[in-house]
CSV table of C-alpha atoms in Angstrom, one decimal:
chain,number,residue,atom,x,y,z
X,26,SER,CA,-36.3,73.6,-90.6
X,27,GLN,CA,-33.3,75.0,-88.8
X,28,THR,CA,-31.5,73.2,-86.1
X,29,ILE,CA,-28.5,74.1,-83.9
X,30,HIS,CA,-26.1,71.5,-82.4
X,31,GLN,CA,-23.8,72.2,-79.5
X,32,TRP,CA,-21.4,69.9,-77.8
X,33,PRO,CA,-20.4,68.5,-75.4
X,34,ALA,CA,-23.4,68.8,-73.0
X,35,THR,CA,-21.2,68.7,-69.9
X,36,LEU,CA,-17.5,69.1,-69.4
X,37,VAL,CA,-15.2,69.0,-66.3
X,38,GLN,CA,-11.7,70.4,-66.9
X,39,PRO,CA,-8.8,71.2,-64.6
X,40,VAL,CA,-7.5,74.8,-64.2
X,41,GLY,CA,-5.0,75.6,-66.9
X,42,SER,CA,-6.3,73.1,-69.4
X,43,PRO,CA,-7.5,74.1,-72.9
X,44,LEU,CA,-11.1,74.4,-74.0
X,45,SER,CA,-12.9,73.9,-77.3
X,46,LEU,CA,-16.7,74.0,-77.6
X,47,GLU,CA,-18.3,73.6,-81.0
X,48,CYS,CA,-21.6,74.7,-82.4
X,49,THR,CA,-23.1,74.1,-85.8
X,50,VAL,CA,-26.3,75.3,-87.4
X,51,GLU,CA,-28.2,73.5,-90.1
X,52,GLY,CA,-31.0,74.6,-92.5
X,53,THR,CA,-30.0,78.3,-92.9
X,54,SER,CA,-27.3,80.4,-94.6
X,55,ASN,CA,-25.2,83.2,-93.3
X,56,PRO,CA,-26.7,83.2,-89.8
X,57,ASN,CA,-25.6,85.5,-87.0
X,58,LEU,CA,-23.9,83.4,-84.4
X,59,TYR,CA,-23.4,84.0,-80.7
X,60,TRP,CA,-21.7,82.6,-77.6
X,61,TYR,CA,-23.2,83.4,-74.3
X,62,ARG,CA,-22.3,82.5,-70.7
X,63,GLN,CA,-24.7,82.2,-67.9
X,64,ALA,CA,-23.5,82.0,-64.3
X,65,ALA,CA,-25.7,80.3,-61.7
X,66,GLY,CA,-28.7,82.5,-61.0
X,67,ARG,CA,-27.5,85.2,-63.3
X,68,GLY,CA,-28.5,86.7,-66.7
X,69,LEU,CA,-27.0,85.9,-70.0
X,70,GLN,CA,-23.6,87.5,-70.7
X,71,LEU,CA,-22.7,87.9,-74.4
X,72,LEU,CA,-19.2,86.7,-75.0
X,73,PHE,CA,-18.8,86.8,-78.8
X,74,TYR,CA,-20.9,87.3,-81.9
X,75,SER,CA,-20.3,86.9,-85.6
X,76,VAL,CA,-22.1,88.1,-88.7
X,77,GLY,CA,-20.0,86.2,-91.2
X,78,ILE,CA,-17.0,83.9,-91.7
X,79,GLY,CA,-13.9,85.2,-90.0
X,80,GLN,CA,-15.8,88.1,-88.5
X,81,ILE,CA,-15.8,88.0,-84.7
X,82,SER,CA,-16.8,90.7,-82.2
X,83,SER,CA,-15.8,90.3,-78.6
X,84,GLU,CA,-17.9,91.8,-75.9
X,85,VAL,CA,-16.0,90.9,-72.8
X,86,PRO,CA,-12.2,90.9,-72.5
X,87,GLN,CA,-11.1,87.5,-71.1
X,88,ASN,CA,-9.0,84.5,-71.8
X,89,LEU,CA,-11.6,83.1,-74.2
X,90,SER,CA,-11.6,83.4,-78.0
X,91,ALA,CA,-14.0,82.5,-80.8
X,92,SER,CA,-13.6,81.5,-84.4
X,93,ARG,CA,-15.9,80.9,-87.3
X,94,PRO,CA,-14.1,78.8,-89.8
X,95,GLN,CA,-17.2,78.0,-91.8
X,96,ASP,CA,-20.5,79.7,-92.4
X,97,ARG,CA,-22.4,77.6,-89.9
X,98,GLN,CA,-19.7,76.7,-87.5
X,99,PHE,CA,-18.8,78.6,-84.4
X,100,ILE,CA,-16.1,77.6,-81.9
X,101,LEU,CA,-15.3,78.8,-78.5
X,102,SER,CA,-11.8,78.2,-77.2
X,103,SER,CA,-9.4,78.9,-74.4
X,104,LYS,CA,-5.7,78.1,-74.0
X,105,LYS,CA,-5.8,78.0,-70.2
X,106,LEU,CA,-9.0,77.7,-68.2
X,107,LEU,CA,-9.6,79.6,-65.0
X,108,LEU,CA,-11.9,78.7,-62.1
X,109,SER,CA,-14.0,81.7,-63.0
X,110,ASP,CA,-14.7,80.2,-66.5
X,111,SER,CA,-17.1,77.7,-64.9
X,112,GLY,CA,-20.7,78.2,-66.1
X,113,PHE,CA,-23.3,77.4,-68.6
X,114,TYR,CA,-22.2,78.2,-72.2
X,115,LEU,CA,-24.8,78.7,-74.8
X,116,CYS,CA,-24.5,79.0,-78.6
X,117,ALA,CA,-27.2,80.8,-80.4
X,118,TRP,CA,-28.1,81.8,-84.0
X,119,SER,CA,-30.4,84.3,-85.6
X,120,PRO,CA,-31.3,85.0,-89.2
X,121,PRO,CA,-29.1,87.7,-90.8
X,122,THR,CA,-31.9,90.3,-90.4
X,123,ASP,CA,-32.8,92.8,-87.7
X,124,TYR,CA,-35.5,92.2,-85.1
X,125,SER,CA,-35.0,88.4,-85.2
X,126,PRO,CA,-35.1,86.3,-82.1
X,127,LEU,CA,-32.2,84.2,-81.0
X,128,HIS,CA,-32.5,80.4,-81.1
X,129,PHE,CA,-30.2,78.6,-78.6
X,130,GLY,CA,-28.4,75.3,-78.6
X,131,ASN,CA,-28.8,73.0,-75.6
X,132,GLY,CA,-25.8,74.4,-73.8
X,133,THR,CA,-22.6,73.1,-72.3
X,134,ARG,CA,-22.2,72.9,-68.5
X,135,LEU,CA,-18.5,73.6,-67.9
X,136,THR,CA,-17.0,73.0,-64.5
X,137,VAL,CA,-13.4,74.0,-64.0
X,138,THR,CA,-11.8,72.3,-61.0
Y,9,GLY,CA,-26.1,102.9,-69.1
Y,10,GLN,CA,-28.4,100.1,-70.3
Y,11,ASN,CA,-30.4,98.2,-67.8
Y,12,ILE,CA,-33.2,95.6,-67.5
Y,13,ASP,CA,-35.1,95.1,-64.2
Y,14,GLN,CA,-37.3,92.2,-63.4
Y,15,PRO,CA,-38.3,90.5,-60.1
Y,16,THR,CA,-36.0,87.7,-59.0
Y,17,GLU,CA,-38.7,85.2,-58.0
Y,18,MET,CA,-42.4,84.9,-58.0
Y,19,THR,CA,-44.8,82.2,-56.7
Y,20,ALA,CA,-48.2,81.4,-58.1
Y,21,THR,CA,-50.8,78.7,-57.8
Y,22,GLU,CA,-51.7,76.1,-60.5
Y,23,GLY,CA,-54.7,77.3,-62.6
Y,24,ALA,CA,-54.2,81.0,-61.6
Y,25,ILE,CA,-52.8,84.0,-63.6
Y,26,VAL,CA,-49.4,85.6,-63.1
Y,27,GLN,CA,-47.9,88.8,-64.5
Y,28,ILE,CA,-44.1,89.1,-64.7
Y,29,ASN,CA,-43.0,92.7,-65.1
Y,30,CYS,CA,-39.9,94.1,-66.9
Y,31,THR,CA,-38.6,97.6,-67.1
Y,32,TYR,CA,-35.8,98.6,-69.4
Y,33,GLN,CA,-33.5,101.5,-70.2
Y,34,THR,CA,-31.6,101.2,-73.5
Y,35,SER,CA,-29.7,103.3,-76.0
Y,36,GLY,CA,-32.4,103.3,-78.6
Y,37,PHE,CA,-35.0,100.5,-78.8
Y,38,ASN,CA,-35.8,97.9,-81.4
Y,39,GLY,CA,-38.1,95.6,-79.5
Y,40,LEU,CA,-38.6,93.5,-76.4
Y,41,PHE,CA,-38.2,89.7,-76.2
Y,42,TRP,CA,-39.4,87.2,-73.7
Y,43,TYR,CA,-37.8,83.8,-73.2
Y,44,GLN,CA,-38.6,80.8,-71.1
Y,45,GLN,CA,-35.8,78.8,-69.5
Y,46,HIS,CA,-36.4,75.6,-67.6
Y,47,ALA,CA,-33.7,74.6,-65.0
Y,48,GLY,CA,-30.6,73.3,-66.7
Y,49,GLU,CA,-31.9,73.9,-70.2
Y,50,ALA,CA,-31.5,76.6,-72.9
Y,51,PRO,CA,-33.8,79.5,-73.2
Y,52,THR,CA,-36.7,79.2,-75.7
Y,53,PHE,CA,-38.3,82.2,-77.5
Y,54,LEU,CA,-41.8,83.1,-76.3
Y,55,SER,CA,-42.6,86.5,-77.7
Y,56,TYR,CA,-41.5,89.8,-79.4
Y,57,ASN,CA,-43.1,93.2,-79.0
Y,58,VAL,CA,-41.9,96.3,-80.9
Y,59,LEU,CA,-45.2,98.3,-80.9
Y,60,ASP,CA,-47.3,99.3,-77.9
Y,61,GLY,CA,-50.0,96.9,-76.9
Y,62,LEU,CA,-50.8,93.4,-76.1
Y,63,GLU,CA,-49.7,90.3,-78.2
Y,64,GLU,CA,-51.5,87.1,-77.3
Y,65,LYS,CA,-50.3,83.6,-78.0
Y,66,GLY,CA,-52.5,81.0,-76.4
Y,67,ARG,CA,-52.1,81.0,-72.6
Y,68,PHE,CA,-49.2,83.6,-72.9
Y,69,SER,CA,-49.6,87.3,-73.6
Y,70,SER,CA,-46.9,90.0,-73.7
Y,71,PHE,CA,-47.5,93.7,-73.3
Y,72,LEU,CA,-45.3,96.7,-74.2
Y,73,SER,CA,-45.4,100.4,-73.4
Y,74,ARG,CA,-42.5,102.2,-75.1
Y,75,SER,CA,-43.2,105.5,-73.4
Y,76,LYS,CA,-42.9,103.9,-70.0
Y,77,GLY,CA,-40.0,101.5,-70.8
Y,78,TYR,CA,-42.2,98.7,-69.5
Y,79,SER,CA,-43.3,95.2,-70.5
Y,80,TYR,CA,-45.0,92.3,-68.9
Y,81,LEU,CA,-45.6,88.7,-69.6
Y,82,LEU,CA,-49.0,87.3,-68.6
Y,83,LEU,CA,-49.4,83.6,-68.1
Y,84,LYS,CA,-53.0,82.3,-67.7
Y,85,GLU,CA,-54.3,78.9,-66.5
Y,86,LEU,CA,-50.9,78.1,-65.0
Y,87,GLN,CA,-49.7,74.6,-65.2
Y,88,MET,CA,-46.9,72.9,-63.3
Y,89,LYS,CA,-44.8,72.8,-66.4
Y,90,ASP,CA,-44.8,76.6,-66.5
Y,91,SER,CA,-42.3,76.5,-63.5
Y,92,ALA,CA,-39.2,78.1,-65.1
Y,93,SER,CA,-37.3,81.2,-65.3
Y,94,TYR,CA,-38.6,84.0,-67.6
Y,95,LEU,CA,-36.0,86.2,-69.3
Y,96,CYS,CA,-36.7,89.7,-70.6
Y,97,ALA,CA,-34.4,91.2,-73.2
Y,98,ALA,CA,-34.5,94.5,-74.9
Y,99,MET,CA,-32.9,95.2,-78.3
Y,100,ASP,CA,-30.9,98.4,-78.5
Y,101,SER,CA,-30.2,100.7,-81.4
Y,102,ASN,CA,-27.3,98.4,-82.5
Y,103,TYR,CA,-29.7,95.4,-82.6
Y,104,GLN,CA,-27.9,94.0,-79.6
Y,105,LEU,CA,-29.9,92.3,-76.8
Y,106,ILE,CA,-29.7,93.6,-73.2
Y,107,TRP,CA,-30.8,90.8,-70.9
Y,108,GLY,CA,-32.4,90.8,-67.6
Y,109,ALA,CA,-31.3,88.4,-64.9
Y,110,GLY,CA,-34.6,86.4,-65.2
Y,111,THR,CA,-37.6,85.8,-63.0
Y,112,LYS,CA,-37.9,82.4,-61.4
Y,113,LEU,CA,-41.5,81.4,-61.4
Y,114,ILE,CA,-42.6,78.7,-58.9
Y,115,ILE,CA,-45.9,77.1,-59.4
Y,116,LYS,CA,-47.6,75.5,-56.4
Y,117,PRO,CA,-50.4,72.9,-56.6
């Protein structure tokens, strides 16, 4: 069966510090991969998605970036965090087919101080 | 523009039935998803509708009317563990999900 791992679970970082969140998927090949952010009481905001190694689509211009160095690895990064980057970050995967539901990792609660 | 509307919060009683509505406007349509999200946790997939009608899965059912741009999630025999947010998401013509802000469901004994 497929599993998705996302870490860390919680993170407190000062403004201006770098960020690296990692997500890996097991039990499937060539998944679609996604990074979402959820602000408190708000809906899910798609940040990045990837349909293959090295292929990244950005949905929202910001100081975040994403990379997919391996088929089942997705990394969210920032060189300098802003206070507004605080939120709940979710990695998700779906099979490389249409109409498939997303399956989410456990999320990372990021607080920028 | 693309838009999803669902109520912000609903309250229901343990053992009762509740219906959570969702209306959508998207560029093209490739189906409607419902997710459950407990506080502080990740969303989990509940249901997918692409054809008109009712899909039943145990205590949960989901309905879709494509002509009306409308869906609902029906929860029967409510349990305290059903207290959560319920997210509606429509898939557009590019197979991208447009998410609603979620409906927080509060279950009272």
